[in-house]
Amino acid sequence: MKVSEHIRISKRAVRYLFSLSRSYAICLILNAVLVNILPYVPIYFSAKLLDALYDGKPLGTLGLYVFLTVGIVFGVSLVSTYLSSRRDISAGEMYRNDDWQFSEKAMQMAYASVEDPEVTLLREQIAMESQTGYNQWCLISCTESLVSCATVLFMSLSMTFSFFLLDSIPLVMKFAFVGGILLTIACGILANRKTEVLTNRYFESCVSLNTFGGKYARYIEHYSSGKDIRIYDMAEGLLDLNRKRMRTVYQNGMKLYTKTAALQAVTTVLEHILRFGVYMILIYAAVAGGITIGSVARYVSCVMLLLSGASGLVSALQKALMNHVHLKRFFSYFDIPNPMYQGSLTVEKRDDNEYFVEFRDVSFCYPNTESYALRHVNLKFKVGEKLAIVGKNGSGKTTFIKLMCRLYDPTEGEILLNGVNIKKYDYDEYMSIFSVVFQDFRLFGFRLGENVAAGPSYDPQKTRECLFQAGFGKRLAAMPEGMESFLFKEFDESGIEISGGEGQRIALARALYKDAPFLILDEPTSALDPVAEYEVYSSFNEIAGDKTAVYISHRLASCRFCDKIVVFDAGKIVQTGSHEALIADEAGLYHALWHAQAQYYTTDAAKA
Ligand code: ADP
């Protein structure tokens, strides 16, 4: 990493720290300064006291030194206690803000980024990496160490400076002294550097192993995989995989800590040789009569602190620089742009619901893929129409819907709403005109009513109507707590478990509750039994009312009732028309699919 980049990240890191909690950052820095000034007060006055005793100064002078020592230490300690308690109080605010910033970013991100495997990997890397000690919190410990060590260094240097001006100590000893300090610091830097490289390599290997471990843990812990693990006797195999992973982490850790302990030993030996040298030089100076007893005591203490301050500063600096690798990744997550928020046009709220949508030569590739999921799609339809989209699995039906709802932007071509490119509309406004039940819809562990209203408050009457319309009425009537019942057991022990079909009905009720002009159902009956499926599609026109309804299915029978049927094949629209027109085209895909499915049902029926 270049120096300029280190500076850029440092500045941003400080801004980030202050943005989390200003009072935490200020208290942290002030307290670090005060706590590290504190030891110098007794050192300074003890030296004065010793000299005063030696010189036989009056009791009043001795008392004054004692009073000043105790008084200043007391005052500084009081302020420091206040600052550290303020800092601890602000810590909660800081952690909350950090969590919040992360969640807020996830919510504001374009859906394309949410689905992007690279973004998923980045999130996992950040999460795993933060377990290694390099994370945004390391920024706090580094800031504290840097301020502490800089204070120690400043105080020690200012109190030992006079040592270098003493005539009684030969120049060669002064050079040896300075040389010793520099050598110890240099060894510390090298040892730290080596340690950091080794540690980083170890943590890098942990990140991939832990990412794997995290996914593995989800398999084991999540009850949805519990059935398959038991039926297919996968437990031993999974446990074995984890054992191997743990063994690798343990062995890598052993190697790392043995090497770093050896490096630490070298610098410790050097430091102690230097301490010994300092004592010898000072004793020599005292015997030669160049310095007072008090000064000897002061220099000895300050030089020891100087040494620890200098090596501490170097290692804090190195750690901060190493942490920049993490912070760069961390901040890159916040920097992921959201290209969706470009437009500002308001979507015209039309009483007549006269919207029309046009796909104009639209082609689309998913991010990080090369093959086209949609190719040269041209289609026009208007509000009020009931449009069915059919085709084999993987033919591009869901992708078409994702583009229409602006979860992705087309790679080529454009989509227009009332003749205006949908990119030009305000994103949130544009989203507000769609109600969609996706195949992989998600319900949450909240109350049934909250799920339907997609929010913490709901209109009971409207919710009930939507649930009845979606075919959930009987089940609702059988629920003792009705709309207040929790779904699943995530937040409430008495939460109810629902079947896939019931889930689809609740998701449909949620779409109806939103009451948007567009109602889009992506395979809405896939989890329903044939009778329930018949119920949904036969009442579909009634459910959809005057809304534009787009109905996706690979079961052609459920699409007959739609005004217009669009047939997708390999990302292209290959046919458009009414059921009657399409079935009459014997060379067309629709005809082939229809007869294939009819044959399937007939054979099935015959077997039964
Ligand atoms: P359908 O809804 O007709 O079953 P999709 O629209 O889901 O088909 O998929 C169309 C093509 O796009 C398929 O080849 C599928 O593998 C691919 N695809 C779907 N979702 C993604 C995605 N998130 N990333 C990459 N490719 C995808």
XYZ file of C-alpha atoms and ligand atoms in Angstrom:
635
model
C 0.000 0.000 0.000
C 1.353 3.447 -0.927
C 2.012 6.132 1.703
C -0.650 8.357 0.143
C -3.173 5.564 0.495
C -2.210 5.029 4.145
C -2.774 8.735 4.754
C -6.128 8.648 2.978
C -7.306 5.640 4.980
C -6.013 7.160 8.262
C -8.021 10.340 7.651
C -11.135 8.373 6.797
C -10.605 6.120 9.818
C -10.502 9.124 12.143
C -13.625 10.545 10.494
C -15.332 7.185 10.884
C -14.381 6.974 14.563
C -15.780 10.462 15.217
C -18.923 9.659 13.207
C -19.633 6.642 15.433
C -19.453 8.669 18.631
C -17.838 12.052 18.947
C -17.809 11.973 22.740
C -16.256 8.479 22.778
C -13.428 9.605 20.497
C -12.725 12.794 22.469
C -12.784 11.032 25.865
C -10.587 8.231 24.515
C -7.892 10.627 23.300
C -7.936 12.969 26.314
C -7.876 10.072 28.739
C -4.976 8.410 26.942
C -2.981 11.647 27.282
C -3.806 12.148 30.966
C -3.238 8.536 32.049
C 0.203 8.604 30.481
C 1.211 11.931 31.964
C 0.337 10.638 35.423
C 3.462 8.479 36.133
C 5.739 11.453 35.429
C 4.299 13.487 38.272
C 5.702 11.228 41.070
C 8.892 10.657 39.063
C 9.519 14.403 38.817
C 8.648 15.259 42.419
C 10.340 12.168 43.913
C 13.578 13.294 42.268
C 13.058 16.769 43.731
C 12.306 15.236 47.130
C 15.421 13.057 47.097
C 17.629 16.032 46.211
C 15.933 18.175 48.865
C 16.536 15.465 51.490
C 20.136 15.082 50.405
C 20.658 18.850 50.546
C 18.964 19.010 53.994
C 16.188 21.394 52.831
C 13.598 22.468 55.452
C 10.568 20.327 56.215
C 8.239 22.857 54.565
C 9.911 22.329 51.193
C 9.703 18.531 51.582
C 6.027 18.821 52.559
C 5.335 21.044 49.564
C 6.761 18.412 47.191
C 4.695 15.683 48.822
C 1.586 17.860 48.690
C 2.137 18.718 45.021
C 2.732 15.063 44.091
C -0.384 13.786 45.839
C -2.515 16.782 44.837
C -1.673 16.686 41.133
C -2.001 12.880 40.941
C -5.343 13.121 42.730
C -6.660 15.868 40.430
C -5.503 14.157 37.233
C -6.906 10.800 38.418
C -10.271 12.384 39.101
C -10.464 13.893 35.617
C -9.295 10.603 34.109
C -11.954 8.625 35.988
C -14.592 11.033 34.720
C -13.320 10.737 31.135
C -13.161 6.957 31.185
C -16.677 6.645 32.563
C -17.955 9.064 29.886
C -16.080 6.996 27.314
C -17.678 3.752 28.577
C -21.134 5.324 28.506
C -20.576 6.393 24.887
C -19.316 2.928 23.913
C -22.895 1.611 23.600
C -23.782 4.456 21.250
C -20.688 3.725 19.209
C -21.379 -0.019 18.763
C -25.004 0.716 17.899
C -24.001 3.268 15.284
C -21.493 0.867 13.775
C -24.141 -1.857 13.501
C -26.599 0.632 12.142
C -24.252 1.999 9.483
C -23.614 -1.543 8.266
C -27.308 -2.456 8.151
C -28.244 0.860 6.576
C -25.721 0.289 3.818
C -27.117 -3.193 3.176
C -30.619 -1.732 2.895
C -29.585 1.059 0.552
C -27.622 -1.186 -1.756
C -28.901 -1.962 -5.226
C -30.401 -5.442 -5.425
C -27.858 -6.335 -8.094
C -25.138 -5.766 -5.488
C -27.006 -7.750 -2.833
C -27.143 -10.733 -5.197
C -23.607 -10.196 -6.471
C -21.398 -13.097 -5.212
C -18.455 -10.689 -4.976
C -20.365 -8.487 -2.534
C -21.414 -11.546 -0.524
C -17.796 -12.632 -0.376
C -16.726 -9.134 0.667
C -19.253 -9.136 3.535
C -18.087 -12.565 4.656
C -14.446 -11.548 4.459
C -15.112 -8.448 6.556
C -17.041 -10.471 9.135
C -14.454 -13.250 9.332
C -11.529 -10.884 9.282
C -12.934 -8.937 12.182
C -12.589 -12.099 14.283
C -8.848 -11.951 13.710
C -8.429 -8.715 15.634
C -8.010 -6.550 12.546
C -11.249 -4.639 12.320
C -12.808 -1.249 12.879
C -12.352 -1.747 16.643
C -8.640 -2.252 16.151
C -8.765 1.349 14.964
C -9.786 2.335 18.497
C -7.079 0.344 20.253
C -4.494 1.654 17.765
C -5.632 5.269 18.293
C -5.394 4.801 22.048
C -1.949 3.181 21.822
C -0.638 5.818 19.427
C -1.776 8.698 21.635
C -0.513 6.948 24.797
C 2.914 6.120 23.376
C 3.325 9.561 21.792
C 2.564 11.133 25.199
C 5.070 8.816 26.936
C 7.692 9.609 24.348
C 7.161 13.351 24.608
C 7.216 13.335 28.417
C 10.258 11.030 28.635
C 12.238 13.017 26.084
C 11.483 16.317 27.787
C 12.572 14.877 31.161
C 15.750 13.170 29.905
C 16.874 15.848 27.499
C 19.193 17.403 30.069
C 21.039 14.053 30.327
C 22.561 14.634 26.906
C 23.859 18.042 27.958
C 25.791 16.697 30.986
C 29.526 17.336 30.721
C 30.348 14.586 33.212
C 29.320 11.848 30.789
C 31.807 11.167 27.984
C 30.563 11.665 24.439
C 31.211 8.035 23.552
C 28.830 6.907 26.307
C 26.135 9.274 25.080
C 26.528 7.854 21.572
C 26.492 4.288 22.918
C 23.349 5.159 24.843
C 21.555 6.659 21.830
C 22.858 3.833 19.602
C 21.505 1.250 22.064
C 18.081 2.868 22.068
C 17.997 3.026 18.274
C 19.186 -0.585 17.959
C 16.483 -1.806 20.329
C 13.839 0.152 18.448
C 15.125 -1.139 15.101
C 15.036 -4.730 16.352
C 11.530 -4.116 17.666
C 10.451 -2.815 14.252
C 11.938 -5.805 12.433
C 10.477 -8.304 14.884
C 7.089 -6.605 14.714
C 7.178 -6.507 10.963
C 7.987 -10.184 10.731
C 5.326 -10.976 13.323
C 2.739 -8.972 11.425
C 3.571 -10.678 8.135
C 3.282 -14.103 9.775
C 0.102 -13.130 11.607
C -1.444 -11.710 8.493
C -0.668 -14.846 6.532
C -2.223 -16.895 9.292
C -5.326 -14.718 9.437
C -5.697 -14.800 5.656
C -5.779 -18.592 5.850
C -8.263 -18.336 8.751
C -10.559 -16.084 6.711
C -11.074 -18.738 4.031
C -11.278 -21.557 6.586
C -13.727 -19.599 8.739
C -15.832 -18.593 5.745
C -16.123 -22.280 4.990
C -16.803 -22.977 8.689
C -19.555 -20.347 8.830
C -21.382 -21.921 5.901
C -20.884 -25.349 7.352
C -22.281 -24.213 10.730
C -25.368 -22.871 8.956
C -25.956 -26.332 7.448
C -25.640 -27.975 10.824
C -27.637 -25.448 12.823
C -30.438 -24.636 10.444
C -33.367 -26.935 10.811
C -34.167 -26.717 7.101
C -31.106 -28.868 6.350
C -31.634 -31.124 9.394
C -33.984 -33.476 7.512
C -31.622 -34.132 4.643
C -28.614 -34.524 6.935
C -30.447 -37.251 8.838
C -32.070 -39.019 5.897
C -28.851 -39.173 3.896
C -26.668 -39.866 6.947
C -24.474 -36.846 6.232
C -23.638 -35.993 9.858
C -20.373 -37.940 10.136
C -19.092 -36.613 6.808
C -19.895 -33.021 7.795
C -18.327 -33.408 11.231
C -15.227 -34.892 9.662
C -14.924 -31.914 7.319
C -15.115 -29.591 10.289
C -12.561 -31.584 12.286
C -10.100 -31.266 9.403
C -10.728 -27.535 9.262
C -10.197 -27.116 13.002
C -6.992 -29.164 12.851
C -5.593 -26.970 10.079
C -6.460 -23.793 12.013
C -4.831 -25.224 15.171
C -1.651 -26.336 13.386
C -1.272 -23.005 11.597
C -1.778 -21.222 14.930
C 0.890 -23.365 16.648
C 3.433 -22.538 13.949
C 2.634 -18.844 14.148
C 2.857 -18.529 17.926
C 6.141 -20.507 18.151
C 7.786 -18.232 15.594
C 6.473 -14.998 17.102
C 7.556 -16.051 20.618
C 11.137 -16.569 19.332
C 11.116 -13.111 17.732
C 9.795 -11.553 20.917
C 12.567 -13.213 22.919
C 15.287 -11.554 20.813
C 13.941 -8.039 21.403
C 13.389 -8.702 25.112
C 17.032 -9.764 25.536
C 18.221 -6.642 23.724
C 15.990 -4.386 25.788
C 17.396 -5.793 29.015
C 20.993 -5.417 27.877
C 20.205 -1.784 27.172
C 18.593 -1.295 30.564
C 21.679 -2.704 32.177
C 23.836 -0.300 30.119
C 21.710 2.687 31.161
C 22.120 1.825 34.823
C 25.878 1.504 34.422
C 26.205 4.861 32.629
C 24.110 6.656 35.241
C 25.996 5.071 38.137
C 29.221 6.111 36.458
C 27.906 9.702 36.129
C 26.757 9.762 39.741
C 30.079 8.398 41.064
C 31.954 10.935 38.944
C 29.831 13.534 40.696
C 28.171 14.973 37.592
C 24.548 14.430 38.619
C 22.487 14.415 41.770
C 20.823 11.346 43.316
C 17.388 12.680 42.364
C 18.470 13.078 38.733
C 19.768 9.475 38.662
C 16.365 8.230 39.844
C 14.545 10.459 37.327
C 16.734 9.494 34.358
C 16.506 5.775 35.137
C 12.699 5.845 35.300
C 12.311 8.105 32.286
C 14.705 6.172 30.101
C 12.849 2.940 30.830
C 9.585 4.652 29.943
C 11.201 6.200 26.866
C 12.180 2.746 25.650
C 8.748 1.242 26.170
C 7.106 4.363 24.669
C 9.288 4.216 21.544
C 8.769 0.510 20.930
C 5.066 0.845 21.769
C 4.703 3.695 19.279
C 6.410 1.705 16.567
C 4.295 -1.390 17.122
C 1.062 0.653 17.375
C 1.979 2.374 14.142
C 2.711 -0.939 12.462
C -0.498 -2.451 13.735
C -2.448 0.591 12.520
C -0.829 0.260 9.096
C -1.596 -3.461 8.972
C -5.160 -2.685 9.961
C -5.401 -0.409 6.945
C -5.645 -3.553 4.799
C -8.807 -4.426 6.682
C -10.120 -0.857 6.775
C -9.613 -0.559 3.025
C -11.845 -3.612 2.559
C -14.269 -2.375 5.217
C -14.654 1.048 3.611
C -14.872 -0.467 0.127
C -18.151 -2.045 1.253
C -19.533 1.402 2.086
C -18.273 2.690 -1.249
C -20.268 0.229 -3.355
C -22.303 2.612 -5.495
C -26.024 2.348 -5.990
C -26.680 3.233 -9.628
C -30.423 2.895 -9.076
C -30.788 6.268 -7.411
C -30.193 8.406 -10.508
C -33.683 9.436 -11.507
C -35.889 12.072 -9.955
C -39.135 12.008 -11.956
C -42.244 11.279 -9.969
C -44.428 8.464 -11.182
C -47.664 9.993 -12.337
C -50.448 8.818 -10.036
C -53.193 8.185 -12.531
C -56.751 7.715 -11.412
C -57.509 5.795 -14.589
C -54.541 3.475 -13.891
C -53.556 4.020 -17.516
C -49.954 2.946 -17.329
C -48.223 1.158 -20.130
C -44.926 -0.617 -20.065
C -42.649 -1.262 -22.966
C -39.534 -3.429 -23.237
C -37.561 -2.041 -26.163
C -34.892 -4.441 -27.463
C -33.828 -5.405 -23.955
C -30.903 -7.778 -23.380
C -29.457 -8.683 -20.032
C -26.456 -10.490 -18.533
C -26.278 -11.068 -14.772
C -23.253 -9.392 -13.129
C -20.081 -11.453 -13.476
C -21.632 -13.747 -16.072
C -21.072 -13.813 -19.793
C -24.157 -15.499 -21.182
C -27.326 -13.535 -21.799
C -30.312 -14.379 -19.588
C -32.491 -12.230 -21.866
C -31.880 -11.393 -25.517
C -33.594 -8.731 -27.666
C -36.849 -8.708 -25.734
C -39.555 -6.461 -27.206
C -42.928 -6.272 -25.491
C -45.681 -3.732 -24.825
C -48.549 -4.060 -22.405
C -50.805 -1.739 -20.530
C -52.355 -1.573 -17.133
C -55.440 -3.633 -16.716
C -54.132 -6.358 -18.974
C -53.629 -9.824 -17.597
C -50.351 -11.017 -18.938
C -49.054 -14.558 -18.564
C -45.430 -15.422 -19.037
C -44.713 -19.046 -19.730
C -41.670 -21.065 -20.679
C -39.419 -23.811 -19.467
C -37.301 -23.390 -16.347
C -34.357 -21.113 -16.956
C -35.955 -19.471 -20.004
C -35.767 -15.977 -18.465
C -39.239 -15.417 -16.973
C -38.093 -14.294 -13.511
C -35.293 -12.221 -14.993
C -37.887 -10.375 -17.092
C -39.773 -9.483 -13.894
C -36.615 -8.455 -12.055
C -35.840 -6.031 -14.859
C -39.350 -4.664 -14.935
C -39.204 -3.991 -11.184
C -35.784 -2.404 -11.612
C -33.979 -4.848 -9.389
C -31.495 -4.797 -12.263
C -30.944 -2.424 -15.154
C -30.845 -3.875 -18.684
C -27.423 -4.491 -20.178
C -28.754 -3.281 -23.529
C -32.003 -1.645 -24.620
C -34.462 0.196 -22.395
C -37.651 -0.257 -20.435
C -40.244 2.496 -20.604
C -43.156 3.388 -18.357
C -45.630 5.654 -20.112
C -42.944 6.369 -22.717
C -40.229 7.393 -20.226
C -37.137 5.309 -19.477
C -37.702 3.845 -16.011
C -34.200 4.952 -14.946
C -35.453 8.530 -15.008
C -38.029 7.919 -12.292
C -37.293 8.322 -8.631
C -36.329 4.777 -7.598
C -38.521 4.513 -4.488
C -41.506 5.974 -6.302
C -41.066 3.553 -9.164
C -40.838 0.601 -6.763
C -44.059 1.716 -5.110
C -46.130 0.749 -8.159
C -45.267 -2.967 -7.930
C -46.542 -5.757 -5.754
C -44.612 -8.931 -6.434
C -44.752 -12.439 -5.036
C -41.427 -13.939 -5.994
C -40.830 -17.683 -6.088
C -38.340 -17.317 -3.267
C -40.445 -14.804 -1.307
C -39.517 -14.311 2.317
C -41.831 -14.111 5.313
C -40.477 -12.898 8.621
C -40.726 -14.127 12.204
C -43.116 -11.260 13.056
C -46.891 -11.319 13.628
C -49.077 -12.506 10.752
C -50.658 -9.037 10.423
C -47.236 -7.375 10.379
C -46.133 -9.764 7.649
C -49.136 -8.916 5.515
C -48.756 -5.165 6.039
C -44.959 -5.421 5.689
C -44.615 -3.110 8.685
C -45.141 -2.835 12.428
C -48.717 -1.527 12.217
C -51.542 -2.952 10.170
C -55.175 -2.293 9.403
C -56.980 -5.401 10.796
C -59.953 -5.158 8.454
C -57.840 -4.761 5.314
C -55.449 -7.505 6.444
C -58.323 -9.916 7.035
C -59.784 -9.159 3.577
C -56.441 -9.697 1.861
C -55.870 -12.975 3.708
C -59.343 -14.195 2.728
C -58.829 -13.125 -0.882
C -55.534 -15.009 -0.955
C -57.264 -18.165 0.311
C -55.855 -18.053 3.852
C -59.267 -17.429 5.455
C -59.935 -20.908 6.856
C -56.493 -21.196 8.336
C -56.803 -17.727 9.879
C -60.074 -18.683 11.512
C -58.376 -21.694 13.101
C -55.589 -19.603 14.610
C -56.363 -18.742 18.271
C -54.403 -15.508 18.147
C -55.530 -14.655 14.622
C -53.505 -11.929 12.964
C -51.542 -11.397 16.171
C -49.985 -14.886 15.847
C -46.259 -14.934 15.327
C -44.975 -16.793 12.300
C -42.178 -19.265 13.038
C -40.410 -19.462 16.376
C -37.641 -16.924 15.898
C -39.174 -14.276 18.162
C -41.895 -16.156 19.965
C -42.024 -19.693 21.308
C -45.673 -20.058 20.419
C -45.024 -18.944 16.823
C -46.765 -21.053 14.182
C -45.040 -23.074 11.489
C -46.673 -22.810 8.089
C -46.529 -25.006 4.997
C -45.076 -23.823 1.682
C -48.573 -23.384 0.243
C -49.766 -21.367 3.267
C -46.662 -19.226 2.985
C -47.469 -18.528 -0.654
C -50.977 -17.433 0.316
C -49.655 -15.057 2.989
C -47.165 -13.672 0.471
C -50.052 -13.152 -1.947
C -52.024 -11.370 0.798
C -49.008 -9.100 1.376
C -48.938 -8.256 -2.324
C -52.661 -7.462 -2.242
C -52.322 -5.332 0.899
C -49.803 -3.090 -0.843
C -52.525 -2.374 -3.405
C -50.087 -1.316 -6.113
C -51.203 -0.884 -9.753
C -49.016 -3.838 -10.837
C -49.511 -7.280 -9.354
C -46.857 -9.784 -10.335
C -46.986 -13.406 -9.323
C -43.956 -15.577 -10.055
C -44.995 -19.224 -9.935
C -47.535 -18.404 -7.218
C -48.946 -21.895 -7.075
C -45.807 -24.022 -7.175
C -46.267 -25.117 -3.547
C -50.017 -25.609 -3.779
C -51.870 -28.843 -4.423
C -53.829 -29.033 -7.711
C -57.152 -28.115 -6.051
C -55.681 -25.092 -4.311
C -53.892 -24.141 -7.508
C -57.176 -24.258 -9.395
C -58.749 -22.030 -6.734
C -56.018 -19.401 -7.096
C -55.998 -19.160 -10.849
C -59.740 -19.375 -11.271
C -60.146 -16.455 -8.859
C -57.142 -14.647 -10.247
C -59.106 -12.174 -12.381
C -61.166 -11.295 -9.345
C -58.057 -10.987 -7.130
C -56.246 -8.821 -9.661
C -59.273 -6.569 -10.252
C -58.346 -3.646 -12.499
C -54.643 -3.986 -11.812
C -52.101 -5.010 -14.383
C -51.364 -8.582 -13.522
C -48.364 -10.512 -14.670
C -48.572 -14.194 -13.988
C -45.554 -16.428 -14.445
C -45.812 -20.150 -14.613
C -44.360 -23.141 -16.334
C -47.773 -24.848 -15.964
C -49.635 -23.669 -19.022
C -53.060 -24.708 -17.735
C -52.886 -22.022 -15.064
C -52.320 -19.283 -17.652
C -55.277 -19.864 -19.966
C -57.357 -17.180 -18.273
C -54.869 -14.373 -19.126
C -55.576 -11.877 -21.956
C -52.155 -12.261 -23.435
C -49.603 -15.051 -23.145
C -45.924 -14.483 -23.790
C -43.789 -17.552 -24.414
C -40.125 -17.394 -23.433
C -37.457 -19.739 -24.671
C -33.732 -19.447 -23.953
C -34.045 -15.784 -22.961
C -36.107 -14.768 -26.005
C -39.790 -14.124 -26.589
C -40.740 -16.691 -29.183
C -44.533 -16.260 -29.244
C -47.194 -13.816 -28.066
C -50.946 -14.118 -28.232
C -54.093 -15.496 -26.630
C -54.325 -19.142 -25.582
C -56.558 -19.948 -28.510
C -54.245 -18.304 -31.039
C -51.140 -19.944 -29.608
C -52.622 -23.418 -29.378
C -53.699 -23.132 -32.992
C -50.085 -22.621 -34.081
C -49.043 -26.251 -34.278
C -45.438 -25.450 -35.137
C -45.049 -23.200 -32.085
C -43.422 -23.966 -28.750
C -46.644 -23.251 -26.837
C -48.456 -25.985 -28.730
C -45.629 -28.439 -28.021
C -45.449 -27.518 -24.329
C -49.217 -27.649 -23.941
C -49.421 -31.143 -25.403
C -46.392 -32.340 -23.454
C -48.016 -31.214 -20.224
C -51.472 -32.521 -21.176
C -49.872 -35.882 -21.955
C -48.099 -35.805 -18.589
C -51.336 -35.161 -16.729
C -53.163 -37.830 -18.756
C -50.448 -40.444 -18.114
C -50.428 -39.530 -14.459
C -54.166 -39.814 -14.300
C -54.091 -43.165 -16.074
C -51.564 -44.510 -13.554
C -53.676 -43.305 -10.698
P -37.001 -18.840 -15.167
O -37.659 -17.860 -14.274
O -37.607 -18.886 -16.537
O -36.886 -20.195 -14.573
P -34.641 -17.239 -14.735
O -35.043 -15.891 -15.206
O -34.652 -17.466 -13.274
O -35.507 -18.365 -15.445
O -33.188 -17.560 -15.281
C -32.770 -17.266 -16.615
C -31.273 -17.574 -16.715
O -30.544 -16.694 -15.889
C -30.918 -18.985 -16.272
O -29.918 -19.474 -17.138
C -30.369 -18.808 -14.884
O -29.393 -19.773 -14.598
C -29.738 -17.414 -14.962
N -29.782 -16.735 -13.671
C -30.877 -16.519 -12.907
N -30.566 -15.822 -11.793
C -29.234 -15.589 -11.855
C -28.308 -14.911 -11.019
N -28.681 -14.317 -9.892
N -27.015 -14.867 -11.397
C -26.617 -15.452 -12.532
N -27.436 -16.099 -13.385
C -28.741 -16.174 -13.063
